[in-house]
């Protein structure tokens, strides 16, 4: 197994709506996920993020867990409607106070706060006036970013502008399975472009305010043709444009993939691409697997996802365990995008955990997953990919969006009845890996 240099950053990630709860407390406004999760049939089991992991009240315990784990850094997100209940204008001091307490607690524990400004929970008030379909939202985002940086920036030195705008646009505006539940190609194009624009505007605002390390996060994965033949190769490139390059190319190359240009014509204005193309201090990469696709004229945009091949190992999400995806993606960034500094800001797996009578979970599959993907990170580094850190998803079992609480990604088990936290075997494995700067073999069950 490869080892990692001393300065390699080890961390874990979470996001506001998935863990905080306290949905109606201390003046928090509504987000699109509050609305969406209350709609009939949207979320498995009718779950909502109203209580989630109750992190808003139990953050002290969660900081203890981070300390025990020995991570260098903790990536979390700020809830925009907690800070600006109407999305713009009036600041909710009590909301900012929560993040103040969290940041202070992390620093005291010796854990660096990595603050992500947007993880999908748009204020409902902004959605009501058009949300990401409206250009103005990009400027409201920059204002909000400034408010947060102004309040936390004296103690935080890393800001991440956005989490996975590509997935947000795809699932929320094209496939309609995430908030705000829209599905049209035109809305997808508008949302993706305005999210890209917001990232650029937010970056510019923060760059001029302070001396922080700035990055943004994309979810990328290699796209493979699921059958032989030119027609399948062709649609895999189209799918790659929709899935990955819709945000990656504008950010790093200043242009949209040619296949998407026609649908973007109506929304891209002069000067936008200059705002969007940025040399960030680092790119956050969230990676879970790969896509396999074939031509299918009957499907949306003529492409169908096949899912894992027969016999492949799957996680509880149905996603294929395919560690080589990590290596392939990192090499693609090296070869086609100028080898930007990368931090893996999410990687992990949901498995059906079976706690014993004491609540302990011997999650050997999760440990094996993490070890296998980390090995590919080490391989890519040896091949010259500029990877500087790795954050596991996630610290805690949490609200997994449309899947509700049924899919567990945590290194720590959460009993959602009692809110008890119990570190799983993978937590202990990760702690040892961090301590040695090297994935340790096996697990202690
Ligand atoms: C990512 C999301 C994160 C979590 C994982 C499993 O796409 O950023 O919130 O849901 O998937």
CSV table of C-alpha atoms and ligand atoms in Angstrom, one decimal:
chain,number,residue,atom,x,y,z
A,1,UNK,CA,0.0,0.0,0.0
A,2,UNK,CA,1.2,3.5,-0.8
A,3,UNK,CA,2.0,5.9,1.9
A,4,UNK,CA,1.3,9.6,2.0
A,5,UNK,CA,3.5,12.6,2.8
A,6,UNK,CA,3.4,14.3,6.2
A,7,UNK,CA,1.6,17.4,4.8
A,8,UNK,CA,-1.2,15.3,3.3
A,9,UNK,CA,-4.5,16.5,4.8
A,10,UNK,CA,-6.8,13.8,6.3
A,11,UNK,CA,-10.4,14.7,7.0
A,12,UNK,CA,-14.1,13.8,7.0
A,13,UNK,CA,-17.0,15.6,5.4
A,14,UNK,CA,-20.6,16.4,6.3
A,15,UNK,CA,-23.2,18.8,5.1
A,16,UNK,CA,-25.7,21.1,6.9
A,17,UNK,CA,-29.1,19.8,5.9
A,18,UNK,CA,-27.9,16.2,6.3
A,19,UNK,CA,-26.9,16.5,9.9
A,20,UNK,CA,-27.9,19.7,11.7
A,21,UNK,CA,-31.7,19.3,12.3
A,22,UNK,CA,-33.0,22.3,14.4
A,23,UNK,CA,-34.9,23.2,11.2
A,24,UNK,CA,-37.1,25.8,12.9
A,25,UNK,CA,-34.8,27.0,15.6
A,26,UNK,CA,-33.1,30.4,16.3
A,27,UNK,CA,-34.6,32.1,13.3
A,28,UNK,CA,-33.5,29.7,10.5
A,29,UNK,CA,-35.5,30.2,7.3
A,30,UNK,CA,-36.8,27.4,5.1
A,31,UNK,CA,-34.7,25.8,2.4
A,32,UNK,CA,-35.8,24.0,-0.7
A,33,UNK,CA,-35.1,20.7,1.1
A,34,UNK,CA,-37.6,21.5,3.8
A,35,UNK,CA,-40.2,22.0,1.2
A,36,UNK,CA,-39.2,19.1,-1.0
A,37,UNK,CA,-39.0,16.6,1.8
A,38,UNK,CA,-42.5,17.4,2.9
A,39,UNK,CA,-43.9,16.6,-0.5
A,40,UNK,CA,-45.6,13.2,-0.7
A,41,UNK,CA,-43.5,10.5,-2.2
A,42,UNK,CA,-40.2,12.4,-2.6
A,43,UNK,CA,-38.1,10.9,0.2
A,44,UNK,CA,-37.9,7.2,1.1
A,45,UNK,CA,-40.0,6.6,4.3
A,46,UNK,CA,-41.3,10.2,4.3
A,47,UNK,CA,-38.1,11.2,6.1
A,48,UNK,CA,-37.1,14.9,6.5
A,49,UNK,CA,-34.1,16.7,7.8
A,50,UNK,CA,-36.1,18.3,10.7
A,51,UNK,CA,-34.0,16.6,13.3
A,52,UNK,CA,-31.4,14.6,11.4
A,53,UNK,CA,-28.4,14.0,13.7
A,54,UNK,CA,-29.4,16.9,15.9
A,55,UNK,CA,-25.9,18.2,15.3
A,56,UNK,CA,-27.0,21.7,16.0
A,57,UNK,CA,-27.3,20.7,19.6
A,58,UNK,CA,-24.8,17.9,19.8
A,59,UNK,CA,-21.9,19.5,17.9
A,60,UNK,CA,-19.7,19.3,21.0
A,61,UNK,CA,-19.9,15.5,21.0
A,62,UNK,CA,-19.2,15.5,17.3
A,63,UNK,CA,-16.1,17.6,17.8
A,64,UNK,CA,-15.0,15.0,20.4
A,65,UNK,CA,-15.4,12.3,17.8
A,66,UNK,CA,-13.3,14.3,15.3
A,67,UNK,CA,-10.6,14.7,17.8
A,68,UNK,CA,-10.6,11.0,18.7
A,69,UNK,CA,-10.4,10.2,15.0
A,70,UNK,CA,-7.3,12.4,14.7
A,71,UNK,CA,-8.3,14.2,11.4
A,72,UNK,CA,-6.4,17.3,10.4
A,73,UNK,CA,-9.5,18.9,9.0
A,74,UNK,CA,-13.3,18.8,9.0
A,75,UNK,CA,-15.3,19.9,6.0
A,76,UNK,CA,-18.9,21.0,6.8
A,77,UNK,CA,-21.3,23.3,5.1
A,78,UNK,CA,-23.1,26.4,6.2
A,79,UNK,CA,-26.9,26.5,5.9
A,80,UNK,CA,-27.6,29.6,3.8
A,81,UNK,CA,-31.2,30.0,5.2
A,82,UNK,CA,-29.8,29.8,8.8
A,83,UNK,CA,-27.6,32.8,8.1
A,84,UNK,CA,-30.0,34.7,5.7
A,85,UNK,CA,-33.5,33.5,6.3
A,86,UNK,CA,-34.8,35.3,3.2
A,87,UNK,CA,-31.7,34.4,1.2
A,88,UNK,CA,-30.6,38.0,1.1
A,89,UNK,CA,-30.8,41.1,3.1
A,90,UNK,CA,-31.4,40.5,6.8
A,91,UNK,CA,-28.7,38.6,8.6
A,92,UNK,CA,-29.8,36.2,11.4
A,93,UNK,CA,-27.1,36.7,14.0
A,94,UNK,CA,-28.1,33.5,15.9
A,95,UNK,CA,-27.5,31.5,12.9
A,96,UNK,CA,-24.0,32.8,12.5
A,97,UNK,CA,-23.4,32.3,16.2
A,98,UNK,CA,-23.9,28.6,15.8
A,99,UNK,CA,-21.1,28.5,13.2
A,100,UNK,CA,-18.9,30.7,15.5
A,101,UNK,CA,-19.3,28.1,18.3
A,102,UNK,CA,-18.6,25.3,15.9
A,103,UNK,CA,-15.4,26.9,14.5
A,104,UNK,CA,-14.1,27.8,17.9
A,105,UNK,CA,-14.7,24.3,19.2
A,106,UNK,CA,-12.9,22.8,16.2
A,107,UNK,CA,-9.9,25.0,16.6
A,108,UNK,CA,-9.8,24.2,20.3
A,109,UNK,CA,-9.7,20.5,19.3
A,110,UNK,CA,-6.9,21.1,16.8
A,111,UNK,CA,-9.1,20.4,13.8
A,112,UNK,CA,-9.0,22.8,10.9
A,113,UNK,CA,-12.5,24.0,9.7
A,114,UNK,CA,-13.0,23.7,5.9
A,115,UNK,CA,-16.1,25.7,5.3
A,116,UNK,CA,-18.3,24.8,2.3
A,117,UNK,CA,-20.7,27.6,1.5
A,118,UNK,CA,-23.4,25.8,-0.4
A,119,UNK,CA,-24.4,22.1,-0.2
A,120,UNK,CA,-27.8,22.2,-2.0
A,121,UNK,CA,-30.0,23.9,0.6
A,122,UNK,CA,-31.1,27.0,-1.2
A,123,UNK,CA,-33.3,29.4,0.8
A,124,UNK,CA,-36.9,28.7,-0.2
A,125,UNK,CA,-37.5,32.5,-0.4
A,126,UNK,CA,-35.0,32.6,-3.3
A,127,UNK,CA,-36.5,29.6,-4.9
A,128,UNK,CA,-39.8,31.5,-4.8
A,129,UNK,CA,-38.3,34.2,-7.0
A,130,UNK,CA,-36.8,31.8,-9.5
A,131,UNK,CA,-33.9,30.1,-7.6
A,132,UNK,CA,-31.1,28.9,-9.8
A,133,UNK,CA,-33.1,29.6,-12.9
A,134,UNK,CA,-32.7,33.3,-12.1
A,135,UNK,CA,-29.4,35.0,-12.9
A,136,UNK,CA,-29.7,37.2,-9.9
A,137,UNK,CA,-29.3,34.3,-7.5
A,138,UNK,CA,-25.6,34.1,-8.5
A,139,UNK,CA,-25.1,37.6,-7.1
A,140,UNK,CA,-27.1,36.8,-4.0
A,141,UNK,CA,-24.8,33.9,-3.5
A,142,UNK,CA,-21.7,36.1,-3.7
A,143,UNK,CA,-23.3,38.5,-1.1
A,144,UNK,CA,-24.0,35.5,1.2
A,145,UNK,CA,-20.5,34.2,0.8
A,146,UNK,CA,-19.2,37.6,1.8
A,147,UNK,CA,-21.4,37.6,4.9
A,148,UNK,CA,-20.0,34.3,6.0
A,149,UNK,CA,-16.4,35.1,5.3
A,150,UNK,CA,-16.7,38.4,7.1
A,151,UNK,CA,-17.9,36.6,10.2
A,152,UNK,CA,-15.7,33.4,10.2
A,153,UNK,CA,-12.8,34.4,8.1
A,154,UNK,CA,-10.7,35.6,11.0
A,155,UNK,CA,-10.4,31.9,12.1
A,156,UNK,CA,-11.0,29.9,9.0
A,157,UNK,CA,-8.4,29.6,6.2
A,158,UNK,CA,-10.2,27.4,3.7
A,159,UNK,CA,-13.4,28.1,2.0
A,160,UNK,CA,-15.1,25.9,-0.6
A,161,UNK,CA,-17.5,27.7,-2.8
A,162,UNK,CA,-19.9,25.0,-3.8
A,163,UNK,CA,-20.6,21.3,-3.4
A,164,UNK,CA,-21.3,19.4,-6.7
A,165,UNK,CA,-23.2,22.0,-8.7
A,166,UNK,CA,-23.2,19.4,-11.5
A,167,UNK,CA,-25.1,16.8,-9.4
A,168,UNK,CA,-27.3,19.5,-8.0
A,169,UNK,CA,-28.3,20.6,-11.5
A,170,UNK,CA,-28.6,17.0,-12.8
A,171,UNK,CA,-30.7,15.5,-10.0
A,172,UNK,CA,-32.6,18.7,-9.1
A,173,UNK,CA,-33.3,20.2,-12.5
A,174,UNK,CA,-33.0,17.4,-15.1
A,175,UNK,CA,-34.1,14.2,-13.3
A,176,UNK,CA,-36.3,15.8,-10.7
A,177,UNK,CA,-35.3,13.4,-7.9
A,178,UNK,CA,-33.7,16.1,-5.7
A,179,UNK,CA,-35.0,19.5,-4.6
A,180,UNK,CA,-36.4,21.5,-6.2
A,181,UNK,CA,-37.7,18.5,-8.3
A,182,UNK,CA,-37.7,20.0,-11.8
A,183,UNK,CA,-37.1,18.1,-15.0
A,184,UNK,CA,-36.4,19.8,-18.2
A,185,UNK,CA,-33.3,20.3,-20.3
A,186,UNK,CA,-33.7,24.1,-20.4
A,187,UNK,CA,-34.0,24.3,-16.6
A,188,UNK,CA,-31.0,22.1,-16.2
A,189,UNK,CA,-28.9,24.4,-18.5
A,190,UNK,CA,-30.0,27.5,-16.7
A,191,UNK,CA,-29.4,26.1,-13.3
A,192,UNK,CA,-26.0,24.7,-14.2
A,193,UNK,CA,-24.9,28.0,-15.8
A,194,UNK,CA,-26.1,30.1,-12.9
A,195,UNK,CA,-24.4,27.8,-10.4
A,196,UNK,CA,-21.2,28.1,-12.4
A,197,UNK,CA,-21.5,31.8,-12.5
A,198,UNK,CA,-22.2,32.0,-8.7
A,199,UNK,CA,-19.0,30.0,-8.1
A,200,UNK,CA,-17.0,32.5,-10.1
A,201,UNK,CA,-18.6,35.5,-8.5
A,202,UNK,CA,-18.3,34.1,-5.0
A,203,UNK,CA,-14.6,33.3,-5.7
A,204,UNK,CA,-13.9,36.8,-6.9
A,205,UNK,CA,-15.6,38.4,-3.9
A,206,UNK,CA,-13.7,36.3,-1.4
A,207,UNK,CA,-10.4,36.6,-3.2
A,208,UNK,CA,-10.5,40.3,-2.8
A,209,UNK,CA,-11.5,40.2,0.9
A,210,UNK,CA,-8.9,38.0,2.5
A,211,UNK,CA,-6.0,35.7,2.1
A,212,UNK,CA,-7.8,32.4,2.2
A,213,UNK,CA,-7.2,29.1,0.4
A,214,UNK,CA,-10.2,28.9,-2.0
A,215,UNK,CA,-11.6,25.9,-3.8
A,216,UNK,CA,-14.8,24.4,-5.1
A,217,UNK,CA,-16.1,20.9,-5.3
A,218,UNK,CA,-17.2,18.8,-8.3
A,219,UNK,CA,-18.5,15.2,-8.3
A,220,UNK,CA,-16.7,13.6,-11.2
A,221,UNK,CA,-16.6,10.0,-12.5
A,222,UNK,CA,-15.3,8.3,-15.6
A,223,UNK,CA,-18.0,7.4,-18.1
A,224,UNK,CA,-17.6,4.1,-19.9
A,225,UNK,CA,-19.5,2.8,-22.9
A,226,UNK,CA,-21.4,-0.2,-21.7
A,227,UNK,CA,-21.3,-2.0,-25.1
A,228,UNK,CA,-18.9,-2.0,-28.0
A,229,UNK,CA,-19.6,0.2,-30.9
A,230,UNK,CA,-19.1,3.8,-32.0
A,231,UNK,CA,-22.6,4.8,-31.2
A,232,UNK,CA,-22.1,3.8,-27.6
A,233,UNK,CA,-18.8,5.6,-27.4
A,234,UNK,CA,-20.5,8.7,-28.8
A,235,UNK,CA,-23.2,8.8,-26.2
A,236,UNK,CA,-20.7,8.1,-23.4
A,237,UNK,CA,-19.0,11.3,-24.4
A,238,UNK,CA,-22.4,13.1,-24.4
A,239,UNK,CA,-23.2,11.7,-21.0
A,240,UNK,CA,-19.8,12.8,-19.8
A,241,UNK,CA,-20.6,16.4,-20.9
A,242,UNK,CA,-23.9,16.4,-19.0
A,243,UNK,CA,-22.6,14.6,-16.0
A,244,UNK,CA,-19.1,16.0,-15.5
A,245,UNK,CA,-17.9,18.5,-18.0
A,246,UNK,CA,-20.9,20.9,-17.7
A,247,UNK,CA,-19.1,22.4,-14.6
A,248,UNK,CA,-15.5,21.1,-15.0
A,249,UNK,CA,-14.8,22.6,-18.5
A,250,UNK,CA,-16.2,26.1,-17.8
A,251,UNK,CA,-14.2,26.3,-14.5
A,252,UNK,CA,-10.9,25.0,-15.8
A,253,UNK,CA,-11.1,25.8,-19.6
A,254,UNK,CA,-13.5,28.7,-19.8
A,255,UNK,CA,-15.8,26.9,-22.2
A,256,UNK,CA,-18.8,24.5,-22.3
A,257,UNK,CA,-18.5,21.1,-24.0
A,258,UNK,CA,-19.5,21.6,-27.7
A,259,UNK,CA,-22.4,19.1,-27.3
A,260,UNK,CA,-24.0,21.3,-24.7
A,261,UNK,CA,-23.5,24.7,-26.4
A,262,UNK,CA,-26.9,24.8,-28.2
A,263,UNK,CA,-28.9,24.3,-24.9
A,264,UNK,CA,-26.8,27.0,-23.2
A,265,UNK,CA,-27.2,29.7,-25.8
A,266,UNK,CA,-30.2,31.2,-24.2
A,267,UNK,CA,-28.5,31.7,-20.8
A,268,UNK,CA,-24.9,32.5,-21.4
A,269,UNK,CA,-24.2,36.2,-21.7
A,270,UNK,CA,-21.1,38.1,-22.8
A,271,UNK,CA,-18.4,38.1,-20.2
A,272,UNK,CA,-19.9,35.1,-18.2
A,273,UNK,CA,-17.2,32.6,-19.2
A,274,UNK,CA,-14.4,35.0,-18.0
A,275,UNK,CA,-16.2,35.1,-14.6
A,276,UNK,CA,-16.5,31.4,-14.4
A,277,UNK,CA,-13.0,30.3,-15.5
A,278,UNK,CA,-10.9,30.5,-12.3
A,279,UNK,CA,-7.6,29.2,-11.1
A,280,UNK,CA,-8.6,28.1,-7.7
A,281,UNK,CA,-6.1,27.1,-5.0
A,282,UNK,CA,-7.4,23.6,-5.3
A,283,UNK,CA,-10.2,21.5,-6.8
A,284,UNK,CA,-12.4,19.4,-4.4
A,285,UNK,CA,-13.1,16.1,-6.0
A,286,UNK,CA,-16.0,13.9,-4.8
A,287,UNK,CA,-15.8,10.5,-6.3
A,288,UNK,CA,-17.7,7.3,-5.7
A,289,UNK,CA,-17.6,5.2,-8.9
A,290,UNK,CA,-18.1,5.2,-12.6
A,291,UNK,CA,-21.0,5.4,-15.1
A,292,UNK,CA,-21.7,2.8,-17.8
A,293,UNK,CA,-24.0,4.0,-20.6
A,294,UNK,CA,-25.4,2.9,-23.9
A,295,UNK,CA,-27.3,4.5,-26.7
A,296,UNK,CA,-31.0,4.4,-26.2
A,297,UNK,CA,-33.1,6.7,-28.4
A,298,UNK,CA,-36.1,6.2,-26.0
A,299,UNK,CA,-34.3,7.6,-23.0
A,300,UNK,CA,-33.8,11.3,-22.0
A,301,UNK,CA,-31.1,12.8,-24.3
A,302,UNK,CA,-30.7,9.4,-26.0
A,303,UNK,CA,-28.5,7.8,-23.3
A,304,UNK,CA,-29.3,5.1,-20.8
A,305,UNK,CA,-27.3,4.2,-17.7
A,306,UNK,CA,-26.7,0.5,-17.3
A,307,UNK,CA,-25.7,0.3,-13.7
A,308,UNK,CA,-23.0,-2.2,-12.5
A,309,UNK,CA,-22.1,-5.2,-14.7
A,310,UNK,CA,-23.2,-8.6,-13.5
A,311,UNK,CA,-21.2,-9.9,-10.6
A,312,UNK,CA,-19.8,-6.6,-9.6
A,313,UNK,CA,-19.9,-5.6,-5.9
A,314,UNK,CA,-22.4,-3.0,-5.1
A,315,UNK,CA,-23.0,-0.7,-2.2
A,316,UNK,CA,-26.3,-0.3,-0.5
A,317,UNK,CA,-27.0,2.6,-2.9
A,318,UNK,CA,-26.7,0.2,-5.8
A,319,UNK,CA,-23.5,1.9,-6.9
A,320,UNK,CA,-20.7,-0.2,-8.2
A,321,UNK,CA,-17.5,-0.6,-6.1
A,322,UNK,CA,-15.0,0.4,-8.7
A,323,UNK,CA,-11.8,1.7,-7.2
A,324,UNK,CA,-10.0,2.2,-10.5
A,325,UNK,CA,-12.4,5.1,-11.1
A,326,UNK,CA,-10.3,7.1,-8.7
A,327,UNK,CA,-7.1,6.5,-10.6
A,328,UNK,CA,-8.7,7.1,-14.0
A,329,UNK,CA,-10.3,10.4,-12.9
A,330,UNK,CA,-7.2,11.7,-11.3
A,331,UNK,CA,-5.2,10.9,-14.4
A,332,UNK,CA,-7.7,12.6,-16.6
A,333,UNK,CA,-7.3,15.8,-14.5
A,334,UNK,CA,-3.6,15.4,-14.8
A,335,UNK,CA,-3.6,14.9,-18.6
A,336,UNK,CA,-6.5,17.0,-19.9
A,337,UNK,CA,-6.9,19.7,-17.3
A,338,UNK,CA,-3.4,20.8,-16.5
A,339,UNK,CA,-3.0,18.8,-13.3
A,340,UNK,CA,-4.6,21.1,-10.8
A,341,UNK,CA,-4.1,20.7,-7.1
A,342,UNK,CA,-6.8,18.3,-6.0
A,343,UNK,CA,-8.2,17.3,-2.6
A,344,UNK,CA,-10.6,14.3,-2.5
A,345,UNK,CA,-13.4,16.0,-0.6
A,346,UNK,CA,-15.7,13.0,-0.5
A,347,UNK,CA,-15.4,9.2,-1.0
A,348,UNK,CA,-17.2,6.5,0.9
A,349,UNK,CA,-19.9,3.9,0.9
A,350,UNK,CA,-23.3,3.0,2.3
A,351,UNK,CA,-23.6,-0.6,3.4
A,352,UNK,CA,-26.3,-2.3,5.4
A,353,UNK,CA,-24.7,-2.1,8.8
A,354,UNK,CA,-25.7,-4.8,11.3
A,355,UNK,CA,-25.0,-3.6,14.9
A,356,UNK,CA,-24.4,-6.2,17.6
A,357,UNK,CA,-26.1,-6.1,20.9
A,358,UNK,CA,-23.9,-3.2,22.1
A,359,UNK,CA,-24.5,-1.2,18.9
A,360,UNK,CA,-21.0,-1.9,17.5
A,361,UNK,CA,-20.8,-2.3,13.8
A,362,UNK,CA,-18.1,-4.6,12.2
A,363,UNK,CA,-18.3,-2.8,8.8
A,364,UNK,CA,-15.5,-4.7,7.0
A,365,UNK,CA,-17.0,-3.9,3.6
A,366,UNK,CA,-16.8,-0.1,4.2
A,367,UNK,CA,-13.2,-0.5,5.5
A,368,UNK,CA,-12.2,-2.5,2.4
A,369,UNK,CA,-13.9,0.1,0.1
A,370,UNK,CA,-12.0,3.0,1.7
A,371,UNK,CA,-8.7,1.1,1.6
A,372,UNK,CA,-9.1,0.1,-2.1
A,373,UNK,CA,-10.0,3.7,-3.2
A,374,UNK,CA,-7.1,5.1,-1.1
A,375,UNK,CA,-4.7,2.8,-2.7
A,376,UNK,CA,-5.8,4.2,-6.1
A,377,UNK,CA,-5.2,7.7,-4.8
A,378,UNK,CA,-1.7,6.6,-3.8
A,379,UNK,CA,-1.2,5.1,-7.3
A,380,UNK,CA,-2.3,8.3,-9.0
A,381,UNK,CA,0.0,10.3,-6.8
A,382,UNK,CA,2.9,8.1,-7.8
A,383,UNK,CA,1.9,8.8,-11.4
A,384,UNK,CA,2.2,12.5,-10.8
A,385,UNK,CA,-1.4,13.5,-10.0
A,386,UNK,CA,-1.3,16.4,-7.6
A,387,UNK,CA,-3.5,15.1,-4.8
A,388,UNK,CA,-3.1,16.9,-1.5
A,389,UNK,CA,-5.7,15.5,0.8
A,390,UNK,CA,-8.5,13.0,1.4
A,391,UNK,CA,-11.8,13.4,3.2
A,392,UNK,CA,-14.1,10.4,3.9
A,393,UNK,CA,-17.8,10.7,3.5
A,394,UNK,CA,-19.1,10.8,6.1
A,395,UNK,CA,-18.4,11.3,9.8
A,396,UNK,CA,-22.0,10.3,10.8
A,397,UNK,CA,-24.8,8.3,9.3
A,398,UNK,CA,-27.1,11.0,8.1
A,399,UNK,CA,-30.0,12.1,5.9
A,400,UNK,CA,-29.1,10.7,2.5
A,401,UNK,CA,-31.3,13.0,0.5
A,402,UNK,CA,-34.0,11.1,-1.5
A,403,UNK,CA,-33.0,7.9,0.3
A,404,UNK,CA,-33.7,9.3,3.8
A,405,UNK,CA,-32.0,7.7,6.8
A,406,UNK,CA,-32.0,4.2,5.3
A,407,UNK,CA,-28.6,4.5,3.6
A,408,UNK,CA,-25.8,4.8,6.1
A,409,UNK,CA,-22.5,6.3,5.0
A,410,UNK,CA,-21.1,7.1,8.5
A,411,UNK,CA,-17.8,6.0,10.1
A,412,UNK,CA,-19.9,6.6,13.2
A,413,UNK,CA,-23.3,4.9,13.7
A,414,UNK,CA,-26.1,7.1,14.7
A,415,UNK,CA,-29.1,5.6,16.5
A,416,UNK,CA,-31.8,8.0,15.2
A,417,UNK,CA,-34.1,7.1,18.1
A,418,UNK,CA,-31.7,8.1,20.9
A,419,UNK,CA,-29.1,10.1,18.9
A,420,UNK,CA,-26.4,7.9,20.4
A,421,UNK,CA,-23.1,7.9,18.4
A,422,UNK,CA,-21.1,4.7,18.2
A,423,UNK,CA,-17.9,4.6,16.2
A,424,UNK,CA,-17.9,1.7,13.7
A,425,UNK,CA,-14.8,-0.5,13.0
A,426,UNK,CA,-14.1,1.6,9.9
A,427,UNK,CA,-13.7,4.6,12.3
A,428,UNK,CA,-10.9,2.8,14.2
A,429,UNK,CA,-9.3,1.7,10.9
A,430,UNK,CA,-9.4,5.3,9.6
A,431,UNK,CA,-7.8,6.6,12.8
A,432,UNK,CA,-4.9,4.2,12.4
A,433,UNK,CA,-4.6,5.0,8.7
A,434,UNK,CA,-4.3,8.7,9.6
A,435,UNK,CA,-1.9,8.1,12.4
A,436,UNK,CA,0.4,6.2,10.1
A,437,UNK,CA,-0.2,8.2,6.9
A,438,UNK,CA,-0.8,4.9,5.2
A,439,UNK,CA,-3.9,2.7,4.7
A,440,UNK,CA,-3.5,-0.1,7.2
A,441,UNK,CA,-4.3,-3.6,6.0
A,442,UNK,CA,-7.2,-5.5,7.5
A,443,UNK,CA,-9.6,-4.3,10.1
A,444,UNK,CA,-10.3,-5.0,13.7
A,445,UNK,CA,-13.9,-6.0,13.0
B,1,LIG,C1,-22.6,13.2,-2.7
B,1,LIG,C2,-23.2,14.4,-1.8
B,1,LIG,C3,-23.2,14.0,-0.3
B,1,LIG,C4,-23.7,12.6,-0.1
B,1,LIG,C5,-22.9,11.6,-0.9
B,1,LIG,C6,-23.3,10.2,-0.7
B,1,LIG,O1,-23.0,13.4,-4.0
B,1,LIG,O2,-22.4,15.5,-2.0
B,1,LIG,O3,-24.1,15.0,0.3
B,1,LIG,O4,-25.1,12.5,-0.3
B,1,LIG,O5,-23.1,11.9,-2.3
